[in-house]
mmCIF file of C-alpha atoms and ligand atoms in Angstrom:
data_model
loop_
_atom_site.group_PDB
_atom_site.id
_atom_site.type_symbol
_atom_site.label_atom_id
_atom_site.label_comp_id
_atom_site.label_asym_id
_atom_site.label_seq_id
_atom_site.Cartn_x
_atom_site.Cartn_y
_atom_site.Cartn_z
ATOM 1 C CA MET Q 152 -0.132 0.085 0.019
ATOM 2 C CA THR Q 153 1.463 3.007 -1.047
ATOM 3 C CA SER Q 154 0.510 6.554 0.386
ATOM 4 C CA SER Q 155 1.896 10.193 -0.510
ATOM 5 C CA GLN Q 156 3.593 11.820 2.605
ATOM 6 C CA PRO Q 157 2.572 15.128 3.524
ATOM 7 C CA ASP Q 158 5.121 17.825 3.510
ATOM 8 C CA ALA Q 159 6.263 17.947 6.761
ATOM 9 C CA SER Q 160 8.287 21.366 6.339
ATOM 10 C CA LYS Q 161 5.241 23.075 5.621
ATOM 11 C CA LEU Q 162 4.735 22.402 9.708
ATOM 12 C CA TYR Q 163 7.713 24.818 10.150
ATOM 13 C CA GLU Q 164 6.382 27.627 7.803
ATOM 14 C CA ALA Q 165 2.823 27.447 9.919
ATOM 15 C CA ILE Q 166 4.261 27.377 13.426
ATOM 16 C CA LEU Q 167 6.875 30.098 12.252
ATOM 17 C CA THR Q 168 4.409 32.529 10.794
ATOM 18 C CA GLY Q 169 1.810 31.773 13.752
ATOM 19 C CA ASP Q 170 -0.705 30.406 11.410
ATOM 20 C CA ALA Q 171 -2.496 27.878 13.908
ATOM 21 C CA PRO Q 172 -5.221 26.152 11.440
ATOM 22 C CA ALA Q 173 -2.545 25.571 9.189
ATOM 23 C CA ALA Q 174 -0.339 23.520 11.759
ATOM 24 C CA THR Q 175 -2.994 21.678 13.315
ATOM 25 C CA GLU Q 176 -4.234 20.175 9.672
ATOM 26 C CA ILE Q 177 -0.621 19.701 8.572
ATOM 27 C CA THR Q 178 0.188 17.607 12.002
ATOM 28 C CA GLN Q 179 -3.315 15.938 11.218
ATOM 29 C CA ALA Q 180 -2.250 14.925 7.840
ATOM 30 C CA ALA Q 181 0.862 13.913 8.902
ATOM 31 C CA ILE Q 182 -0.604 11.288 11.422
ATOM 32 C CA ASP Q 183 -3.136 9.766 9.142
ATOM 33 C CA ALA Q 184 -0.158 9.125 6.786
ATOM 34 C CA GLN Q 185 1.659 7.390 10.015
ATOM 35 C CA VAL Q 186 4.945 10.185 10.000
ATOM 36 C CA ASP Q 187 7.225 9.535 13.249
ATOM 37 C CA PRO Q 188 5.386 12.090 15.592
ATOM 38 C CA GLN Q 189 9.074 12.269 17.083
ATOM 39 C CA LYS Q 190 10.561 13.396 14.032
ATOM 40 C CA LEU Q 191 8.008 16.352 13.367
ATOM 41 C CA VAL Q 192 8.604 17.955 16.815
ATOM 42 C CA THR Q 193 12.538 17.577 16.636
ATOM 43 C CA GLU Q 194 12.915 18.474 12.568
ATOM 44 C CA GLN Q 195 10.091 20.745 12.220
ATOM 45 C CA MET Q 196 8.367 22.193 15.537
ATOM 46 C CA ILE Q 197 11.506 22.875 17.678
ATOM 47 C CA PRO Q 198 13.294 24.561 14.797
ATOM 48 C CA ALA Q 199 10.449 26.795 13.992
ATOM 49 C CA MET Q 200 10.476 28.258 17.384
ATOM 50 C CA ASP Q 201 14.044 28.806 17.429
ATOM 51 C CA GLU Q 202 14.277 30.718 14.364
ATOM 52 C CA VAL Q 203 10.994 32.679 16.234
ATOM 53 C CA GLY Q 204 13.435 33.087 19.048
ATOM 54 C CA ARG Q 205 16.099 34.255 16.632
ATOM 55 C CA ARG Q 206 13.461 36.837 15.208
ATOM 56 C CA PHE Q 207 12.535 38.083 18.351
ATOM 57 C CA GLU Q 208 15.944 38.722 19.427
ATOM 58 C CA GLN Q 209 16.888 40.399 16.398
ATOM 59 C CA GLY Q 210 13.962 42.667 16.746
ATOM 60 C CA GLU Q 211 12.003 41.073 13.617
ATOM 61 C CA TYR Q 212 9.284 39.632 15.785
ATOM 62 C CA PHE Q 213 7.522 40.975 18.595
ATOM 63 C CA VAL Q 214 5.331 39.962 21.282
ATOM 64 C CA PRO Q 215 2.463 39.221 19.412
ATOM 65 C CA GLU Q 216 4.102 37.296 16.592
ATOM 66 C CA LEU Q 217 5.725 35.347 20.068
ATOM 67 C CA LEU Q 218 1.986 34.308 21.211
ATOM 68 C CA ILE Q 219 0.797 33.231 17.666
ATOM 69 C CA ALA Q 220 3.639 31.081 17.048
ATOM 70 C CA GLY Q 221 3.044 29.862 20.657
ATOM 71 C CA ARG Q 222 -0.619 28.857 19.722
ATOM 72 C CA ALA Q 223 0.203 27.482 16.681
ATOM 73 C CA MET Q 224 2.895 25.127 18.411
ATOM 74 C CA LYS Q 225 0.639 24.211 21.250
ATOM 75 C CA GLY Q 226 -2.210 22.975 18.778
ATOM 76 C CA ALA Q 227 -0.008 21.048 16.799
ATOM 77 C CA LEU Q 228 1.736 19.353 20.470
ATOM 78 C CA ASN Q 229 -2.188 18.837 21.581
ATOM 79 C CA LEU Q 230 -2.443 16.555 18.379
ATOM 80 C CA LEU Q 231 1.009 14.853 18.835
ATOM 81 C CA ARG Q 232 0.610 14.445 22.698
ATOM 82 C CA PRO Q 233 -0.984 11.296 22.732
ATOM 83 C CA LEU Q 234 1.171 9.629 20.400
ATOM 84 C CA LEU Q 235 4.223 10.287 22.408
ATOM 85 C CA ALA Q 236 2.717 9.216 25.295
ATOM 86 C CA ALA Q 237 2.684 5.285 26.747
ATOM 87 C CA ARG Q 238 1.372 2.553 25.485
ATOM 88 C CA GLY Q 239 -0.157 1.079 28.751
ATOM 89 C CA VAL Q 240 3.003 0.308 30.651
ATOM 90 C CA GLU Q 241 3.818 0.040 34.842
ATOM 91 C CA PRO Q 242 4.685 3.710 35.236
ATOM 92 C CA VAL Q 243 8.570 3.811 36.057
ATOM 93 C CA GLY Q 244 8.237 6.648 38.221
ATOM 94 C CA ARG Q 245 6.403 9.733 39.708
ATOM 95 C CA VAL Q 246 7.594 13.366 37.926
ATOM 96 C CA VAL Q 247 5.831 16.558 39.256
ATOM 97 C CA ILE Q 248 6.493 18.798 36.636
ATOM 98 C CA GLY Q 249 6.004 22.816 36.027
ATOM 99 C CA THR Q 250 7.323 26.063 35.248
ATOM 100 C CA VAL Q 251 8.723 28.262 37.898
ATOM 101 C CA LYS Q 252 7.280 31.324 39.343
ATOM 102 C CA GLY Q 253 6.641 34.186 37.581
ATOM 103 C CA ASP Q 254 7.087 32.080 34.302
ATOM 104 C CA MET Q 255 4.473 31.679 31.504
ATOM 105 C CA HIS Q 256 6.086 29.632 28.833
ATOM 106 C CA ASP Q 257 4.907 26.434 28.905
ATOM 107 C CA ILE Q 258 5.659 24.662 25.615
ATOM 108 C CA GLY Q 259 9.326 23.300 26.489
ATOM 109 C CA LYS Q 260 7.916 22.268 29.683
ATOM 110 C CA GLY Q 261 5.324 20.355 27.818
ATOM 111 C CA LEU Q 262 7.445 18.437 25.563
ATOM 112 C CA VAL Q 263 9.148 17.524 28.145
ATOM 113 C CA ALA Q 264 6.042 16.231 30.246
ATOM 114 C CA SER Q 265 4.800 14.314 26.984
ATOM 115 C CA MET Q 266 8.061 12.849 25.879
ATOM 116 C CA LEU Q 267 8.928 11.394 29.953
ATOM 117 C CA GLU Q 268 4.865 10.081 29.811
ATOM 118 C CA GLY Q 269 6.144 8.230 26.552
ATOM 119 C CA ALA Q 270 9.051 6.798 28.417
ATOM 120 C CA GLY Q 271 6.676 4.975 30.854
ATOM 121 C CA PHE Q 272 6.605 8.047 33.621
ATOM 122 C CA ASP Q 273 3.528 8.910 35.887
ATOM 123 C CA VAL Q 274 3.540 12.993 35.122
ATOM 124 C CA ILE Q 275 1.889 15.429 36.828
ATOM 125 C CA ASP Q 276 1.544 18.755 35.278
ATOM 126 C CA LEU Q 277 1.148 21.697 37.526
ATOM 127 C CA GLY Q 278 1.260 24.353 34.754
ATOM 128 C CA VAL Q 279 2.631 27.578 34.575
ATOM 129 C CA ASP Q 280 3.641 30.221 37.391
ATOM 130 C CA VAL Q 281 4.054 27.797 39.877
ATOM 131 C CA PRO Q 282 5.190 28.741 43.747
ATOM 132 C CA ALA Q 283 8.218 26.737 45.099
ATOM 133 C CA GLU Q 284 5.332 25.832 48.336
ATOM 134 C CA LYS Q 285 3.359 24.231 45.355
ATOM 135 C CA PHE Q 286 5.516 22.144 43.787
ATOM 136 C CA VAL Q 287 7.022 20.731 47.696
ATOM 137 C CA ALA Q 288 3.427 20.357 48.559
ATOM 138 C CA GLN Q 289 2.154 18.701 45.292
ATOM 139 C CA ALA Q 290 5.446 16.471 45.412
ATOM 140 C CA ALA Q 291 5.119 15.376 48.715
ATOM 141 C CA GLU Q 292 1.199 14.203 48.586
ATOM 142 C CA LYS Q 293 1.643 12.302 45.196
ATOM 143 C CA LYS Q 294 4.983 10.724 46.341
ATOM 144 C CA ALA Q 295 7.094 11.825 43.582
ATOM 145 C CA ASP Q 296 10.349 10.307 42.621
ATOM 146 C CA ILE Q 297 11.190 13.760 40.536
ATOM 147 C CA ILE Q 298 10.697 17.210 40.476
ATOM 148 C CA ALA Q 299 11.200 18.985 37.173
ATOM 149 C CA LEU Q 300 11.892 22.802 36.946
ATOM 150 C CA SER Q 301 11.157 25.128 33.639
ATOM 151 C CA ALA Q 302 12.235 28.296 33.467
ATOM 152 C CA LEU Q 303 12.747 30.404 30.053
ATOM 153 C CA LEU Q 304 13.819 33.719 32.003
ATOM 154 C CA THR Q 305 17.168 34.773 33.457
ATOM 155 C CA THR Q 306 14.867 36.408 35.753
ATOM 156 C CA THR Q 307 12.567 33.334 36.886
ATOM 157 C CA MET Q 308 15.386 31.204 36.387
ATOM 158 C CA LEU Q 309 16.343 32.292 40.187
ATOM 159 C CA SER Q 310 13.269 30.867 41.370
ATOM 160 C CA ILE Q 311 14.751 27.334 40.916
ATOM 161 C CA LYS Q 312 17.063 27.778 43.779
ATOM 162 C CA ASP Q 313 14.087 28.471 45.905
ATOM 163 C CA VAL Q 314 11.956 25.434 44.962
ATOM 164 C CA ILE Q 315 15.320 23.353 45.697
ATOM 165 C CA GLN Q 316 15.968 25.153 49.008
ATOM 166 C CA ALA Q 317 12.183 24.229 50.166
ATOM 167 C CA MET Q 318 12.183 20.865 48.893
ATOM 168 C CA ARG Q 319 15.408 20.082 50.930
ATOM 169 C CA LYS Q 320 14.036 20.922 54.167
ATOM 170 C CA ASN Q 321 10.773 18.875 53.374
ATOM 171 C CA GLU Q 322 12.121 15.281 55.203
ATOM 172 C CA SER Q 323 9.675 13.273 53.263
ATOM 173 C CA LEU Q 324 11.203 14.310 50.121
ATOM 174 C CA ASN Q 325 14.807 13.427 51.133
ATOM 175 C CA LYS Q 326 14.844 10.920 48.349
ATOM 176 C CA CYS Q 327 12.957 13.230 45.613
ATOM 177 C CA LYS Q 328 15.745 14.215 43.034
ATOM 178 C CA VAL Q 329 15.532 17.312 40.883
ATOM 179 C CA ILE Q 330 15.975 18.034 37.116
ATOM 180 C CA ILE Q 331 15.818 21.433 35.665
ATOM 181 C CA GLY Q 332 15.888 23.092 31.924
ATOM 182 C CA GLY Q 333 14.781 25.725 30.051
ATOM 183 C CA ALA Q 334 16.616 28.368 27.561
ATOM 184 C CA PRO Q 335 18.825 29.858 30.336
ATOM 185 C CA VAL Q 336 19.801 27.020 32.046
ATOM 186 C CA THR Q 337 22.605 25.520 32.326
ATOM 187 C CA GLN Q 338 24.702 22.692 33.815
ATOM 188 C CA GLN Q 339 27.093 25.309 35.403
ATOM 189 C CA TYR Q 340 23.782 26.936 37.254
ATOM 190 C CA ALA Q 341 22.298 23.399 38.010
ATOM 191 C CA ASP Q 342 25.592 22.363 40.058
ATOM 192 C CA THR Q 343 25.210 25.784 42.039
ATOM 193 C CA VAL Q 344 21.976 25.498 42.798
ATOM 194 C CA GLY Q 345 22.347 22.070 43.774
ATOM 195 C CA ALA Q 346 20.290 20.127 41.457
ATOM 196 C CA ASP Q 347 20.417 16.281 40.934
ATOM 197 C CA GLY Q 348 20.645 16.918 36.548
ATOM 198 C CA TYR Q 349 19.748 19.197 34.035
ATOM 199 C CA SER Q 350 19.428 18.573 30.025
ATOM 200 C CA SER Q 351 18.981 21.160 27.078
ATOM 201 C CA ASN Q 352 16.133 19.266 25.703
ATOM 202 C CA ALA Q 353 13.628 16.846 26.478
ATOM 203 C CA ASN Q 354 15.079 13.592 25.002
ATOM 204 C CA GLY Q 355 18.068 14.372 27.894
ATOM 205 C CA ALA Q 356 15.534 15.294 30.216
ATOM 206 C CA VAL Q 357 14.089 11.457 29.588
ATOM 207 C CA SER Q 358 17.751 9.676 29.780
ATOM 208 C CA LEU Q 359 18.293 11.767 33.152
ATOM 209 C CA ALA Q 360 15.110 10.961 34.852
ATOM 210 C CA ARG Q 361 15.794 7.081 34.100
ATOM 211 C CA GLN Q 362 19.489 7.296 35.128
ATOM 212 C CA LEU Q 363 18.254 9.218 38.395
ATOM 213 C CA LEU Q 364 15.877 6.461 39.314
ATOM 214 C CA SER Q 365 18.420 3.490 38.384
ATOM 215 C CA ALA Q 366 21.103 5.105 40.656
HETATM 216 C C1 B12 P 203 6.869 31.590 22.777
HETATM 217 C C2 B12 P 203 8.096 32.412 23.733
HETATM 218 C C3 B12 P 203 6.919 33.179 24.407
HETATM 219 C C4 B12 P 203 5.518 32.810 24.490
HETATM 220 C C5 B12 P 203 4.995 31.867 25.175
HETATM 221 C C6 B12 P 203 4.072 31.047 24.810
HETATM 222 C C7 B12 P 203 4.136 29.683 25.901
HETATM 223 N N1 B12 P 203 2.803 29.042 25.529
HETATM 224 O O1 B12 P 203 4.717 29.177 26.177
HETATM 225 C C8 B12 P 203 5.160 33.991 25.286
HETATM 226 C C9 B12 P 203 4.477 35.350 24.025
HETATM 227 C C10 B12 P 203 3.626 34.016 26.561
HETATM 228 C C11 B12 P 203 6.372 35.083 25.620
HETATM 229 C C12 B12 P 203 6.456 35.597 26.568
HETATM 230 C C13 B12 P 203 7.705 36.838 27.017
HETATM 231 N N2 B12 P 203 8.776 35.954 26.670
HETATM 232 CO CO1 B12 P 203 9.170 34.613 25.395
HETATM 233 N N3 B12 P 203 9.874 33.572 24.416
HETATM 234 C C14 B12 P 203 9.082 32.451 23.261
HETATM 235 C C15 B12 P 203 10.084 31.945 22.684
HETATM 236 C C16 B12 P 203 10.309 32.797 21.171
HETATM 237 C C17 B12 P 203 10.301 30.418 22.673
HETATM 238 C C18 B12 P 203 10.363 29.502 23.597
HETATM 239 C C19 B12 P 203 10.077 28.016 23.369
HETATM 240 O O2 B12 P 203 8.589 27.831 23.176
HETATM 241 N N4 B12 P 203 10.310 27.457 22.787
HETATM 242 C C20 B12 P 203 10.685 26.101 22.250
HETATM 243 C C21 B12 P 203 10.722 25.123 23.243
HETATM 244 C C22 B12 P 203 10.407 23.561 22.820
HETATM 245 O O3 B12 P 203 12.148 24.812 23.678
HETATM 246 P P1 B12 P 203 12.070 25.077 25.395
HETATM 247 O O4 B12 P 203 11.247 25.767 26.017
HETATM 248 O O5 B12 P 203 13.510 26.007 25.555
HETATM 249 O O6 B12 P 203 11.939 23.901 26.132
HETATM 250 C C23 B12 P 203 13.474 22.760 25.716
HETATM 251 C C24 B12 P 203 14.468 22.775 26.574
HETATM 252 O O7 B12 P 203 14.865 24.399 26.853
HETATM 253 C C25 B12 P 203 14.373 22.006 27.663
HETATM 254 N N5 B12 P 203 13.502 22.339 28.521
HETATM 255 C C26 B12 P 203 12.761 22.946 29.016
HETATM 256 N N6 B12 P 203 11.982 23.175 30.167
HETATM 257 C C27 B12 P 203 12.636 21.779 30.734
HETATM 258 C C28 B12 P 203 12.452 21.510 32.552
HETATM 259 C C29 B12 P 203 13.781 20.319 32.355
HETATM 260 C C30 B12 P 203 13.324 19.788 33.754
HETATM 261 C C31 B12 P 203 14.412 19.596 31.534
HETATM 262 C C32 B12 P 203 15.628 18.694 31.768
HETATM 263 C C33 B12 P 203 14.240 20.352 30.330
HETATM 264 C C34 B12 P 203 13.813 21.187 30.112
HETATM 265 O O8 B12 P 203 13.666 21.009 26.783
HETATM 266 C C35 B12 P 203 12.765 21.510 25.971
HETATM 267 C C36 B12 P 203 12.275 20.558 25.233
HETATM 268 O O9 B12 P 203 13.839 20.623 24.071
HETATM 269 C C37 B12 P 203 12.006 31.963 23.457
HETATM 270 C C38 B12 P 203 12.770 32.181 22.446
HETATM 271 C C39 B12 P 203 13.519 30.929 22.756
HETATM 272 N N7 B12 P 203 14.107 30.653 21.729
HETATM 273 O O10 B12 P 203 14.045 30.340 23.961
HETATM 274 C C40 B12 P 203 11.208 33.701 24.144
HETATM 275 C C41 B12 P 203 12.372 34.173 25.059
HETATM 276 C C42 B12 P 203 12.246 33.178 26.389
HETATM 277 N N8 B12 P 203 11.140 35.143 25.940
HETATM 278 C C43 B12 P 203 11.348 36.015 26.164
HETATM 279 C C44 B12 P 203 10.912 37.234 26.873
HETATM 280 C C45 B12 P 203 11.934 38.269 27.394
HETATM 281 C C46 B12 P 203 9.415 37.297 26.743
HETATM 282 C C47 B12 P 203 8.896 38.101 27.793
HETATM 283 C C48 B12 P 203 9.521 39.271 29.067
HETATM 284 C C49 B12 P 203 8.719 38.992 26.823
HETATM 285 C C50 B12 P 203 7.661 40.691 26.849
HETATM 286 N N9 B12 P 203 8.523 41.515 26.974
HETATM 287 O O11 B12 P 203 7.013 40.187 27.633
HETATM 288 C C51 B12 P 203 7.242 37.570 28.250
HETATM 289 C C52 B12 P 203 7.594 36.637 29.431
HETATM 290 C C53 B12 P 203 6.558 36.141 30.097
HETATM 291 C C54 B12 P 203 6.153 35.424 31.483
HETATM 292 N N10 B12 P 203 6.200 36.264 32.477
HETATM 293 O O12 B12 P 203 6.892 34.524 31.342
HETATM 294 C C55 B12 P 203 13.143 36.196 26.047
HETATM 295 C C56 B12 P 203 14.109 35.605 27.569
HETATM 296 C C57 B12 P 203 15.256 36.408 27.428
HETATM 297 C C58 B12 P 203 15.748 36.259 28.810
HETATM 298 N N11 B12 P 203 16.793 36.017 28.807
HETATM 299 O O13 B12 P 203 14.918 36.426 29.695
HETATM 300 C C59 B12 P 203 13.844 34.730 24.988
HETATM 301 C C60 B12 P 203 14.614 34.067 25.136
HETATM 302 C C61 B12 P 203 13.849 35.630 23.677
HETATM 303 C C62 B12 P 203 14.558 36.447 23.221
HETATM 304 N N12 B12 P 203 15.387 35.782 22.538
HETATM 305 O O14 B12 P 203 14.872 37.562 24.011
HETATM 306 N N13 B12 P 203 7.586 34.485 25.505
#
């Protein structure tokens, strides 16, 4: 049986130009044609958002363009999420994830959450602008193995430290690990704030989580 493959590069264009209806339409066509969802994310969608960021930095794009590109990205991601998710296996561990206080960026965090789910983790997503106390309370209540923190701004990245300090004070979380990420975050920063791990991308987040749980 042969089926014509949709042109996935159009998804890159649709996200770059913030055309949400086109982004969902192309994604659905790609799903129907059984294009690898992982490939769509890493080869089209993330590069498109990188280019959006570059244009913003160069003063070619402004906040409205960021917003509509983000919306197009999320629409496409919503369709792909179930396909990236696990296929009915026992959870390998529980992760509480969120974007730190003051930060509204949720695309990268959403991707990390989907990839962890896809790898068999039970993921509790607390959303964006999450205060340190909420991370700690939820991780303790849900008996999380890992807290995953996302920060996209150099200002909000500082909140990572608050979460780590608060969790270290909570005895019931003494076995819980913390992993961090987001555009401004580095391994050096992770070492400074005492995080258990850092990754620059969603695939790395999965390897990191697996590694920490097997240790
Ligand atoms: C889209 C976007 C927005 C959208 C967000 C929409 C949404 N729903 O998320 C909107 C318009 C809301 C927005 C707002 C702002 N933004 Co903005 N935004 C971006 C942009 C273009 C893309 C971010 C993105 O989604 N990337 C795609 C995803 C897939 O990548 P990612 O988030 O980096 O995630 C990956 C990795 O970092 C990692 N990762 C992420 N989280 C985690 C967590 C863990 C545990 C691990 C292990 C890994 C990991 O894995 C992910 C997948 O590979 C970036 C530019 C950029 N290149 O980052 C600017 C950017 C982050 N924004 C910026 C700014 C300045 C702002 C505003 C202050 C603008 C303004 N003047 O209002 C506001 C702040 C609002 C707030 N309080 O949060 C700056 C930050 C500068 C800085 N150094 O602090 C950037 C870098 C743009 C720039 N070059 O200047 N933004």
